[in-house]
Tab-separated table of C-alpha atoms and ligand atoms in Angstrom:
chain	number	residue	atom	x	y	z
T	1	MET	CA	-107.819	87.848	-124.841
T	2	LYS	CA	-105.118	87.886	-127.315
T	3	ALA	CA	-102.071	89.217	-126.859
T	4	LYS	CA	-102.866	92.294	-129.577
T	5	GLU	CA	-106.207	93.146	-127.564
T	6	ARG	CA	-104.153	93.840	-124.609
T	7	MET	CA	-101.569	95.727	-126.538
T	8	ALA	CA	-104.423	98.193	-128.085
T	9	ILE	CA	-105.563	98.706	-124.494
T	10	PRO	CA	-104.563	102.107	-123.540
T	11	ARG	CA	-102.953	102.985	-120.370
T	12	GLN	CA	-105.561	104.293	-117.812
T	13	TYR	CA	-105.165	107.068	-115.860
T	14	PRO	CA	-106.583	108.424	-112.268
T	15	GLU	CA	-108.678	111.065	-111.867
T	16	GLU	CA	-107.374	114.115	-109.871
T	17	LEU	CA	-108.133	116.859	-107.860
T	18	THR	CA	-107.348	119.876	-110.031
T	19	PRO	CA	-104.657	122.451	-109.303
T	20	GLU	CA	-106.783	125.424	-108.022
T	21	GLU	CA	-108.511	123.062	-105.516
T	22	ARG	CA	-105.438	121.310	-104.384
T	23	VAL	CA	-102.707	124.236	-103.689
T	24	LYS	CA	-105.886	125.075	-101.127
T	25	ASN	CA	-105.754	122.082	-99.055
T	26	PHE	CA	-103.358	118.654	-98.294
T	27	LYS	CA	-106.346	116.394	-99.751
T	28	GLU	CA	-104.915	113.306	-101.633
T	29	VAL	CA	-104.374	114.609	-105.473
T	30	THR	CA	-104.941	111.228	-106.728
T	31	PHE	CA	-108.038	109.124	-107.025
T	32	GLY	CA	-107.944	105.562	-106.961
T	33	PHE	CA	-109.073	103.434	-109.547
T	34	ASP	CA	-112.589	101.947	-109.738
T	35	GLU	CA	-113.465	98.470	-110.436
T	36	GLU	CA	-113.841	98.811	-114.342
T	37	THR	CA	-110.896	100.915	-115.092
T	38	ALA	CA	-108.638	98.595	-112.788
T	39	ILE	CA	-109.905	95.326	-114.613
T	40	ARG	CA	-108.830	97.352	-117.772
T	41	GLU	CA	-106.007	98.337	-116.794
T	42	ALA	CA	-105.238	94.629	-115.436
T	43	ASN	CA	-106.335	93.604	-118.957
T	44	ARG	CA	-103.150	95.522	-120.629
T	45	CYS	CA	-100.724	93.121	-118.400
T	46	LEU	CA	-99.154	90.380	-120.859
T	47	GLN	CA	-98.347	88.081	-118.251
T	48	CYS	CA	-94.479	87.443	-119.881
T	49	LYS	CA	-93.012	84.352	-119.041
T	50	LYS	CA	-89.943	86.313	-117.715
T	51	PRO	CA	-91.508	89.216	-116.083
T	52	LYS	CA	-89.196	92.305	-115.847
T	53	CYS	CA	-91.176	93.853	-113.768
T	54	ILE	CA	-90.598	91.430	-110.424
T	55	GLN	CA	-87.094	92.158	-110.956
T	56	GLY	CA	-87.583	96.065	-110.407
T	57	CYS	CA	-89.461	95.659	-107.777
T	58	PRO	CA	-87.259	96.267	-104.296
T	59	VAL	CA	-89.580	93.909	-102.539
T	60	ARG	CA	-89.973	91.648	-105.318
T	61	ASN	CA	-94.095	91.302	-105.431
T	62	ASP	CA	-95.052	88.835	-107.945
T	63	ILE	CA	-96.537	91.250	-110.435
T	64	PRO	CA	-98.151	89.201	-112.815
T	65	GLU	CA	-99.845	86.852	-110.302
T	66	PHE	CA	-101.677	89.684	-108.560
T	67	ILE	CA	-102.429	91.202	-111.603
T	68	ALA	CA	-103.997	87.927	-113.139
T	69	LEU	CA	-106.038	87.344	-109.637
T	70	LEU	CA	-107.181	91.164	-110.065
T	71	ARG	CA	-108.174	90.732	-113.599
T	72	ASP	CA	-110.512	87.644	-112.418
T	73	LYS	CA	-111.799	90.019	-109.633
T	74	LYS	CA	-109.895	87.676	-106.790
T	75	PHE	CA	-109.889	90.869	-105.387
T	76	GLU	CA	-108.826	89.683	-101.455
T	77	GLU	CA	-106.085	86.724	-102.848
T	78	ALA	CA	-104.944	89.234	-105.132
T	79	TYR	CA	-103.964	91.326	-102.216
T	80	TRP	CA	-102.698	88.569	-99.515
T	81	LYS	CA	-100.394	87.603	-102.883
T	82	VAL	CA	-98.869	91.052	-102.885
T	83	ARG	CA	-98.879	91.135	-98.926
T	84	GLU	CA	-97.081	87.575	-99.556
T	85	THR	CA	-93.385	90.138	-100.145
T	86	SER	CA	-94.350	93.597	-98.790
T	87	THR	CA	-95.467	94.524	-95.374
T	88	MET	CA	-96.990	97.524	-96.709
T	89	PRO	CA	-98.304	97.948	-100.051
T	90	SER	CA	-101.209	100.559	-99.226
T	91	VAL	CA	-98.050	103.298	-98.506
T	92	CYS	CA	-95.569	101.216	-101.592
T	93	SER	CA	-98.792	101.833	-103.934
T	94	ARG	CA	-98.971	105.498	-103.535
T	95	VAL	CA	-95.040	106.874	-103.146
T	96	CYS	CA	-93.044	104.851	-104.680
T	97	PRO	CA	-91.593	106.272	-107.736
T	98	HIS	CA	-92.857	103.391	-110.268
T	99	GLU	CA	-91.183	104.663	-112.955
T	100	PHE	CA	-87.732	103.938	-111.381
T	101	GLN	CA	-88.743	100.461	-110.040
T	102	CYS	CA	-91.070	97.987	-110.984
T	103	GLU	CA	-93.101	99.866	-114.095
T	104	GLY	CA	-89.739	100.900	-115.530
T	105	ALA	CA	-88.972	97.957	-115.950
T	106	CYS	CA	-91.912	96.327	-117.383
T	107	VAL	CA	-91.434	94.901	-121.117
T	108	ARG	CA	-94.715	97.167	-122.129
T	109	GLY	CA	-92.988	100.353	-121.164
T	110	LYS	CA	-90.724	99.930	-124.556
T	111	LYS	CA	-93.080	100.450	-127.321
T	112	GLY	CA	-95.629	102.739	-125.021
T	113	ASP	CA	-96.786	102.961	-121.704
T	114	PRO	CA	-96.334	100.518	-118.954
T	115	VAL	CA	-98.622	98.841	-117.045
T	116	SER	CA	-99.991	101.292	-114.228
T	117	ILE	CA	-98.915	98.694	-111.621
T	118	GLY	CA	-98.736	101.147	-108.450
T	119	MET	CA	-102.108	101.729	-108.795
T	120	LEU	CA	-103.788	98.070	-108.920
T	121	GLU	CA	-101.810	97.685	-106.185
T	122	ARG	CA	-103.377	100.658	-104.631
T	123	TYR	CA	-106.824	99.098	-105.782
T	124	LEU	CA	-106.596	96.249	-103.791
T	125	THR	CA	-105.630	98.118	-100.501
T	126	ASP	CA	-108.586	100.275	-100.925
T	127	TRP	CA	-110.820	97.503	-102.116
T	128	MET	CA	-109.492	95.903	-98.865
T	129	VAL	CA	-110.371	98.642	-96.372
T	130	ALA	CA	-113.821	99.706	-98.322
T	131	HIS	CA	-114.799	95.656	-97.888
T	132	GLY	CA	-113.860	95.868	-93.739
T	133	LYS	CA	-111.419	93.349	-94.736
T	134	ASN	CA	-108.543	92.428	-92.001
T	135	LEU	CA	-105.327	93.983	-93.852
T	136	ALA	CA	-102.579	91.739	-91.609
T	137	LYS	CA	-101.798	88.241	-90.594
T	138	GLU	CA	-102.765	86.798	-87.640
T	139	CYS	CA	-100.372	87.978	-84.367
T	140	ALA	CA	-98.112	84.820	-82.544
T	141	LEU	CA	-97.737	83.593	-79.540
T	142	PRO	CA	-94.989	84.919	-77.709
T	143	ASN	CA	-91.771	83.182	-78.093
T	144	GLY	CA	-90.544	84.784	-74.561
T	145	LYS	CA	-87.417	86.892	-76.436
T	146	LYS	CA	-87.066	90.744	-76.486
T	147	VAL	CA	-86.560	93.035	-79.737
T	148	ALA	CA	-85.995	96.880	-79.743
T	149	ILE	CA	-86.222	99.023	-82.789
T	150	VAL	CA	-84.761	102.226	-83.365
T	151	GLY	CA	-86.881	104.473	-85.741
T	152	SER	CA	-90.691	103.204	-86.438
T	153	GLY	CA	-90.065	104.423	-90.288
T	154	PRO	CA	-90.953	102.030	-92.952
T	155	ALA	CA	-87.652	99.664	-92.322
T	156	GLY	CA	-88.691	99.386	-88.254
T	157	MET	CA	-92.360	98.922	-88.747
T	158	THR	CA	-91.655	96.152	-91.026
T	159	ALA	CA	-88.610	94.498	-88.834
T	160	ALA	CA	-91.344	94.911	-86.185
T	161	TYR	CA	-94.290	93.286	-88.290
T	162	ILE	CA	-92.236	90.452	-89.480
T	163	LEU	CA	-91.096	89.723	-85.753
T	164	ALA	CA	-94.062	90.628	-83.782
T	165	HIS	CA	-95.148	87.588	-86.033
T	166	LEU	CA	-93.163	85.314	-85.149
T	167	GLY	CA	-93.888	85.737	-81.561
T	168	TYR	CA	-90.701	88.487	-80.063
T	169	ALA	CA	-91.976	90.905	-78.110
T	170	CYS	CA	-90.926	94.353	-80.040
T	171	THR	CA	-90.538	97.904	-78.625
T	172	ILE	CA	-90.151	100.615	-81.384
T	173	PHE	CA	-88.083	103.843	-79.630
T	174	GLU	CA	-89.249	106.894	-81.646
T	175	ALA	CA	-87.724	110.270	-80.770
T	176	LEU	CA	-90.037	112.117	-82.670
T	177	PRO	CA	-93.845	112.635	-80.837
T	178	ILE	CA	-95.296	110.762	-83.679
T	179	PHE	CA	-95.085	107.237	-85.058
T	180	GLY	CA	-93.609	106.564	-88.947
T	181	GLY	CA	-90.603	108.221	-89.254
T	182	MET	CA	-90.376	109.853	-92.732
T	183	LEU	CA	-93.855	108.678	-93.787
T	184	SER	CA	-95.136	111.291	-90.958
T	185	VAL	CA	-92.735	113.983	-91.013
T	186	GLY	CA	-91.632	113.977	-94.696
T	187	ILE	CA	-94.249	112.853	-97.045
T	188	PRO	CA	-97.057	115.239	-97.206
T	189	HIS	CA	-100.551	114.112	-96.342
T	190	TYR	CA	-101.566	114.883	-100.134
T	191	ARG	CA	-99.012	112.220	-101.309
T	192	LEU	CA	-100.191	109.537	-98.255
T	193	PRO	CA	-103.152	110.435	-96.425
T	194	ARG	CA	-102.563	110.202	-92.730
T	195	ASP	CA	-105.269	107.277	-92.243
T	196	ILE	CA	-102.916	104.511	-94.266
T	197	ILE	CA	-100.196	105.190	-91.448
T	198	GLY	CA	-102.642	104.969	-88.826
T	199	ALA	CA	-103.938	101.508	-90.187
T	200	GLU	CA	-99.861	100.272	-90.104
T	201	LEU	CA	-99.674	101.570	-86.503
T	202	TYR	CA	-102.996	99.951	-85.415
T	203	SER	CA	-101.840	96.166	-87.219
T	204	LEU	CA	-98.370	96.502	-85.273
T	205	LYS	CA	-100.019	97.411	-81.598
T	206	ASN	CA	-102.984	94.586	-82.342
T	207	CYS	CA	-99.992	92.437	-81.966
T	208	GLY	CA	-98.615	94.183	-79.150
T	209	VAL	CA	-96.101	95.957	-80.279
T	210	GLU	CA	-95.084	99.043	-77.828
T	211	ILE	CA	-94.333	101.967	-78.793
T	212	VAL	CA	-92.003	104.426	-76.718
T	213	TYR	CA	-92.544	107.983	-77.837
T	214	GLY	CA	-89.950	111.192	-77.285
T	215	THR	CA	-87.375	108.696	-76.709
T	216	THR	CA	-83.816	109.365	-78.499
T	217	ILE	CA	-81.612	106.249	-78.248
T	218	GLY	CA	-78.159	107.853	-77.588
T	219	LEU	CA	-79.463	110.949	-75.564
T	220	ASP	CA	-82.035	109.366	-73.569
T	221	LYS	CA	-80.582	105.539	-73.405
T	222	SER	CA	-78.270	104.232	-75.191
T	223	LEU	CA	-77.811	101.062	-77.414
T	224	THR	CA	-75.882	99.133	-74.203
T	225	ASP	CA	-78.601	100.384	-71.898
T	226	LEU	CA	-81.537	98.548	-74.196
T	227	LYS	CA	-79.150	95.732	-74.216
T	228	ASN	CA	-78.700	95.342	-70.340
T	229	GLU	CA	-82.603	95.886	-70.006
T	230	GLY	CA	-82.687	92.419	-71.640
T	231	PHE	CA	-83.415	93.321	-75.125
T	232	ASP	CA	-82.155	90.498	-77.310
T	233	SER	CA	-81.510	92.154	-80.366
T	234	VAL	CA	-81.482	95.656	-81.588
T	235	PHE	CA	-82.780	96.886	-85.274
T	236	LEU	CA	-81.127	100.115	-85.787
T	237	GLY	CA	-83.668	101.844	-88.558
T	238	VAL	CA	-82.833	106.086	-87.630
T	239	GLY	CA	-83.117	107.148	-91.269
T	240	ALA	CA	-81.202	109.720	-92.607
T	241	HIS	CA	-82.851	113.157	-91.406
T	242	ASP	CA	-80.182	115.734	-91.057
T	243	SER	CA	-80.121	117.915	-93.841
T	244	ARG	CA	-77.026	118.266	-96.149
T	245	LYS	CA	-75.672	121.782	-96.543
T	246	LEU	CA	-75.170	124.196	-99.071
T	247	GLY	CA	-71.935	125.151	-97.863
T	248	ILE	CA	-72.148	128.896	-99.548
T	249	GLU	CA	-71.876	132.157	-97.667
T	250	GLY	CA	-74.900	133.919	-95.508
T	251	GLU	CA	-76.299	130.044	-94.819
T	252	GLU	CA	-75.806	129.857	-91.247
T	253	GLY	CA	-77.593	132.280	-89.406
T	254	THR	CA	-79.387	134.202	-91.985
T	255	GLU	CA	-83.620	134.764	-91.295
T	256	GLY	CA	-84.893	133.047	-94.229
T	257	VAL	CA	-83.024	129.883	-94.500
T	258	LEU	CA	-84.735	126.139	-93.665
T	259	HIS	CA	-83.721	123.315	-94.990
T	260	GLY	CA	-85.538	120.700	-96.809
T	261	VAL	CA	-86.675	117.791	-94.051
T	262	ASP	CA	-86.373	120.277	-90.980
T	263	TYR	CA	-88.916	122.414	-93.110
T	264	LEU	CA	-91.037	119.251	-94.204
T	265	ARG	CA	-90.709	117.794	-90.621
T	266	ARG	CA	-92.167	121.104	-88.732
T	267	VAL	CA	-94.982	121.746	-90.980
T	268	LEU	CA	-96.041	117.978	-91.072
T	269	SER	CA	-95.978	118.244	-87.454
T	270	GLY	CA	-98.104	120.756	-87.270
T	271	GLU	CA	-95.948	123.851	-86.840
T	272	ASP	CA	-96.811	127.495	-88.724
T	273	VAL	CA	-93.871	128.008	-90.423
T	274	ASP	CA	-93.690	131.147	-91.993
T	275	VAL	CA	-91.319	131.667	-95.177
T	276	GLY	CA	-92.835	134.398	-97.200
T	277	GLU	CA	-94.612	135.049	-100.262
T	278	LYS	CA	-91.569	134.071	-102.647
T	279	VAL	CA	-89.767	131.537	-101.994
T	280	VAL	CA	-86.368	129.555	-103.703
T	281	VAL	CA	-86.197	125.589	-102.825
T	282	VAL	CA	-82.829	123.714	-104.092
T	283	GLY	CA	-82.778	120.308	-105.616
T	284	GLY	CA	-84.127	118.185	-108.269
T	285	GLY	CA	-85.404	115.458	-105.995
T	286	ASN	CA	-88.848	114.409	-104.461
T	287	VAL	CA	-87.965	116.190	-100.943
T	288	ALA	CA	-87.597	119.373	-103.120
T	289	ILE	CA	-90.714	119.148	-105.051
T	290	ASP	CA	-92.441	118.065	-101.440
T	291	VAL	CA	-90.963	121.263	-99.974
T	292	ALA	CA	-92.064	123.753	-103.188
T	293	ARG	CA	-95.684	122.421	-103.049
T	294	VAL	CA	-95.957	122.551	-99.327
T	295	ALA	CA	-94.853	125.623	-99.306
T	296	LEU	CA	-97.486	126.803	-102.041
T	297	ARG	CA	-100.330	125.144	-100.160
T	298	LYS	CA	-99.345	127.068	-96.874
T	299	GLY	CA	-99.523	130.374	-98.302
T	300	SER	CA	-96.435	131.362	-100.282
T	301	LYS	CA	-97.187	133.002	-103.907
T	302	ASP	CA	-94.353	132.535	-106.109
T	303	VAL	CA	-92.176	129.415	-105.340
T	304	PHE	CA	-89.554	128.143	-107.825
T	305	VAL	CA	-86.994	125.740	-107.382
T	306	LEU	CA	-83.881	125.715	-108.622
T	307	TYR	CA	-81.498	122.946	-110.127
T	308	ARG	CA	-78.426	122.587	-111.543
T	309	ARG	CA	-78.962	120.329	-114.328
T	310	THR	CA	-81.781	119.947	-116.638
T	311	LYS	CA	-85.448	118.590	-115.759
T	312	GLU	CA	-84.495	115.158	-117.994
T	313	GLU	CA	-81.961	114.533	-114.975
T	314	MET	CA	-84.133	115.327	-112.060
T	315	PRO	CA	-84.405	112.359	-109.797
T	316	ALA	CA	-87.635	112.926	-108.876
T	317	SER	CA	-90.723	110.990	-110.028
T	318	GLY	CA	-92.442	112.452	-113.650
T	319	ILE	CA	-95.980	112.532	-112.057
T	320	GLU	CA	-94.349	114.669	-109.014
T	321	ILE	CA	-93.010	116.811	-111.276
T	322	HIS	CA	-95.586	117.356	-113.509
T	323	HIS	CA	-97.915	118.015	-110.517
T	324	LEU	CA	-95.798	120.877	-109.293
T	325	GLU	CA	-95.647	122.403	-112.441
T	326	GLU	CA	-99.459	122.359	-112.576
T	327	GLU	CA	-99.391	123.632	-109.474
T	328	GLY	CA	-97.376	126.577	-110.538
T	329	VAL	CA	-93.999	126.411	-109.630
T	330	HIS	CA	-91.699	127.431	-111.691
T	331	ILE	CA	-88.317	125.344	-112.344
T	332	GLU	CA	-85.421	127.093	-113.109
T	333	MET	CA	-82.836	125.051	-114.514
T	334	LEU	CA	-79.223	124.943	-114.883
T	335	ALA	CA	-78.658	127.341	-112.277
T	336	ALA	CA	-76.865	126.916	-108.828
T	337	PRO	CA	-76.973	129.249	-105.505
T	338	ILE	CA	-73.900	130.647	-104.596
T	339	LYS	CA	-74.494	133.293	-101.892
T	340	ILE	CA	-77.040	134.046	-99.675
T	341	LEU	CA	-77.898	138.145	-99.464
T	342	GLN	CA	-78.830	139.684	-96.544
T	343	GLU	CA	-80.023	142.684	-94.629
T	344	GLN	CA	-79.240	143.033	-91.133
T	345	GLY	CA	-79.218	139.588	-90.924
T	346	LYS	CA	-82.549	138.512	-92.718
T	347	MET	CA	-82.460	137.373	-96.375
T	348	THR	CA	-83.232	139.617	-99.036
T	349	GLY	CA	-82.120	137.626	-101.845
T	350	VAL	CA	-79.507	134.828	-103.600
T	351	GLU	CA	-77.053	135.376	-105.804
T	352	CYS	CA	-77.086	132.503	-108.517
T	353	ILE	CA	-75.186	131.178	-111.350
T	354	ARG	CA	-75.841	129.471	-114.525
T	355	MET	CA	-74.532	125.631	-115.844
T	356	GLU	CA	-74.168	123.564	-118.354
T	357	LEU	CA	-74.084	120.051	-119.064
T	358	GLY	CA	-70.412	118.482	-119.360
T	359	GLU	CA	-69.581	114.767	-119.795
T	360	PRO	CA	-71.465	112.173	-117.499
T	361	ASP	CA	-70.607	111.726	-114.157
T	362	ASP	CA	-70.477	107.969	-112.254
T	363	SER	CA	-74.163	108.552	-111.952
T	364	GLY	CA	-74.317	108.551	-115.451
T	365	ARG	CA	-75.786	112.221	-115.477
T	366	ARG	CA	-73.989	114.683	-117.463
T	367	ARG	CA	-72.176	117.025	-114.942
T	368	PRO	CA	-73.101	120.211	-114.220
T	369	VAL	CA	-70.310	122.884	-115.115
T	370	VAL	CA	-70.086	126.778	-114.077
T	371	LYS	CA	-70.394	129.007	-117.040
T	372	ASP	CA	-68.024	131.837	-115.694
T	373	GLY	CA	-69.679	135.269	-114.945
T	374	SER	CA	-73.211	134.443	-115.893
T	375	ASN	CA	-74.449	135.264	-112.075
T	376	PHE	CA	-77.466	136.696	-111.600
T	377	ILE	CA	-79.991	137.574	-108.459
T	378	ILE	CA	-83.555	136.309	-107.026
T	379	GLU	CA	-85.158	138.765	-104.980
T	380	ALA	CA	-86.874	136.014	-102.194
T	381	ASP	CA	-87.916	135.774	-98.487
T	382	SER	CA	-86.477	132.324	-97.983
T	383	ILE	CA	-84.437	129.606	-99.168
T	384	ILE	CA	-84.957	126.181	-98.460
T	385	PRO	CA	-82.202	123.417	-99.497
T	386	ALA	CA	-82.987	119.918	-100.634
T	387	ILE	CA	-80.564	118.400	-101.367
T	388	SER	CA	-80.194	115.646	-99.685
T	389	GLN	CA	-80.079	113.936	-96.354
T	390	ASN	CA	-77.155	112.521	-93.988
T	391	VAL	CA	-77.216	110.051	-91.489
T	392	ASN	CA	-77.440	111.159	-87.867
T	393	HIS	CA	-75.077	108.945	-85.305
T	394	THR	CA	-76.637	109.965	-82.046
T	395	ALA	CA	-77.811	106.567	-81.487
T	396	ASN	CA	-74.580	104.462	-81.188
T	397	LYS	CA	-73.370	107.203	-78.545
T	398	GLY	CA	-70.720	105.545	-76.478
T	399	LEU	CA	-70.748	102.281	-79.376
T	400	ASP	CA	-67.657	102.358	-82.091
T	401	MET	CA	-69.861	100.912	-84.560
T	402	LYS	CA	-68.162	100.859	-88.510
T	403	LEU	CA	-69.450	103.163	-90.425
T	404	GLU	CA	-68.972	103.689	-94.468
T	405	SER	CA	-67.403	106.962	-95.425
T	406	TRP	CA	-70.193	108.647	-96.245
T	407	GLY	CA	-71.503	108.487	-93.160
T	408	THR	CA	-74.094	105.361	-93.690
T	409	TYR	CA	-74.027	102.097	-90.813
T	410	THR	CA	-71.703	99.245	-92.648
T	411	VAL	CA	-73.226	95.983	-92.584
T	412	ASP	CA	-72.801	92.859	-93.693
T	413	SER	CA	-74.096	93.217	-97.295
T	414	LYS	CA	-76.573	90.127	-97.436
T	415	THR	CA	-77.739	89.729	-93.415
T	416	LEU	CA	-77.476	93.879	-92.535
T	417	GLN	CA	-75.494	92.660	-89.228
T	418	THR	CA	-73.959	95.704	-87.796
T	419	SER	CA	-70.317	95.503	-86.824
T	420	GLU	CA	-71.992	95.008	-82.845
T	421	GLU	CA	-73.091	91.258	-83.908
T	422	TRP	CA	-76.485	91.946	-81.816
T	423	ILE	CA	-77.364	95.128	-83.741
T	424	PHE	CA	-78.712	95.243	-87.292
T	425	ALA	CA	-79.587	97.970	-88.858
T	426	GLY	CA	-81.523	98.785	-92.524
T	427	GLY	CA	-83.291	101.219	-94.591
T	428	ASP	CA	-81.826	105.364	-95.216
T	429	ASP	CA	-79.391	104.568	-92.571
T	430	VAL	CA	-77.567	101.990	-94.313
T	431	LEU	CA	-78.491	103.086	-98.297
T	432	GLY	CA	-78.806	106.832	-97.854
T	433	PRO	CA	-81.855	108.260	-98.737
T	434	GLN	CA	-84.070	105.857	-100.351
T	435	THR	CA	-87.584	104.832	-101.373
T	436	VAL	CA	-89.971	103.129	-99.010
T	437	ALA	CA	-89.660	99.853	-101.071
T	438	LYS	CA	-86.300	99.844	-100.702
T	439	ALA	CA	-86.901	100.284	-96.665
T	440	VAL	CA	-89.349	97.472	-96.306
T	441	TYR	CA	-87.199	95.351	-98.452
T	442	GLN	CA	-84.084	95.880	-95.685
T	443	GLY	CA	-86.535	95.689	-93.165
T	444	LYS	CA	-87.418	92.340	-94.141
T	445	VAL	CA	-84.280	90.699	-94.647
T	446	ALA	CA	-82.923	92.682	-91.391
T	447	ALA	CA	-86.112	91.035	-89.374
T	448	GLU	CA	-85.055	87.078	-90.699
T	449	SER	CA	-81.202	87.930	-89.900
T	450	MET	CA	-82.345	88.932	-86.583
T	451	HIS	CA	-84.767	85.516	-86.147
T	452	ARG	CA	-81.660	83.716	-87.027
T	453	TYR	CA	-79.484	85.592	-84.847
T	454	MET	CA	-82.060	84.820	-81.783
T	455	GLN	CA	-82.253	81.599	-82.243
T	456	GLY	CA	-78.822	80.572	-82.084
T	457	MET	CA	-79.000	79.808	-86.032
T	458	ASP	CA	-76.418	80.195	-88.788
T	459	LEU	CA	-77.310	83.852	-90.273
T	460	CYS	CA	-77.052	82.833	-93.915
T	461	GLU	CA	-77.229	78.511	-93.925
T	462	GLY	CA	-80.062	77.776	-96.227
T	463	ARG	CA	-81.172	80.807	-96.821
T	464	ASP	CA	-81.652	82.480	-100.471
T	465	LEU	CA	-78.899	85.145	-100.217
T	466	ASN	CA	-79.031	85.669	-103.888
T	467	CYS	CA	-82.161	87.083	-103.891
T	468	TYR	CA	-80.482	89.668	-101.287
T	469	MET	CA	-77.766	91.100	-103.504
T	470	VAL	CA	-79.846	94.117	-105.281
T	471	ASP	CA	-78.450	96.038	-107.564
T	472	TRP	CA	-79.177	99.552	-105.904
J	1	SF4	FE1	-97.310	92.423	-116.827
J	1	SF4	FE2	-95.227	94.845	-117.616
J	1	SF4	FE3	-95.036	92.502	-115.730
J	1	SF4	FE4	-95.061	91.529	-118.251
J	1	SF4	S1	-93.343	92.982	-117.048
J	1	SF4	S2	-95.872	90.978	-116.565
J	1	SF4	S3	-96.698	93.615	-119.217
J	1	SF4	S4	-96.407	94.111	-115.613
């Protein structure tokens, strides 16, 4: 097929549940491509000589190569091409904000729509499952060394997968009674069905990875205890699960005030959380969007999102914003809460103020500036701020580990070794709240460093460290 013919193929879009149907349940919203559609979409790829998509992918998947294999119906080979670089394509293909990563870099996006890379990756993982194929590599023989992994999120899962396949006896310590970290308690089922997380757990257990639930490192046992118990190295992947506060009057102690990731953790763990009929969600990222959509599915009638900039500046993925609005959530832009109103300790509403956009800030986005005298009140039963998350430092109690001023663990940027030479860290506890693919990438880097550390090798020598210098 000539480039001109490829350029003429329009981007293929997946089928979806209707908005009316999906707000009644937590079923997956987006369906996968069928074979014909996947191949048609794969034919849109120009097989660029300098493929920008690879640079846009945090784990550096060889995108043109897997698309070429898919196009030739070599689905299994294409899947294993992705697996050379990614430990969890079935997750990343569903939850990554592709428009800001691989698809955002695709050259076809310069004049039209980029290749639907995420959907093609998903097609391969779905094809493997549908055809009963093994999704993981063969396990390795034990090498006699033990590794502790703190946290079962994507960074910890990745480190465990790689180290277990090098023969290390891995034990994951998870504070919660469920596996998966933010994948399980931060991402709703309609974006990531739980059998996908179950498959990741199965592949780890299959290679002897032990999971210890309900154990909080720093409370139930310390990092030093792990060292004394004979663990040769530790990976710290505790994520960023502490909700950042608005810092406004009425936020503490008022009934009806919940915080984003706390709300998601409780609902997605099966708790019935009543937030009433009218709910205000604050924030513009994917957590805020998920909170609003979950509240709708749990029966709230009138849900809206308050955001201090405009829709164009929202950090959430475009498709999530689109789904949110389709489901009937209103986005109140250029507005911020300044006071939570209450009567006898129960929230009655929120006082807000209008904003306007000023000069760009360090992030390049225009800074919101308060419009004096523009106060207004929204009556509501609940407010759920979802403005970001901080790292919780319970895990390092008793150890004087170096931290950045914003609270993430200080690590060597190439090896991810912390200030304690036997402890490595990665994922949100190093990056702050970030994408699954970035956590996977750091899990990979840390696993390689830990392997070198435990084998008495130089952490850097002979390693292509340039590829780790990622500009995020
Ligand atoms: Fe294909 Fe886009 Fe990557 Fe080029 S940049 S190889 S068109 S996916």
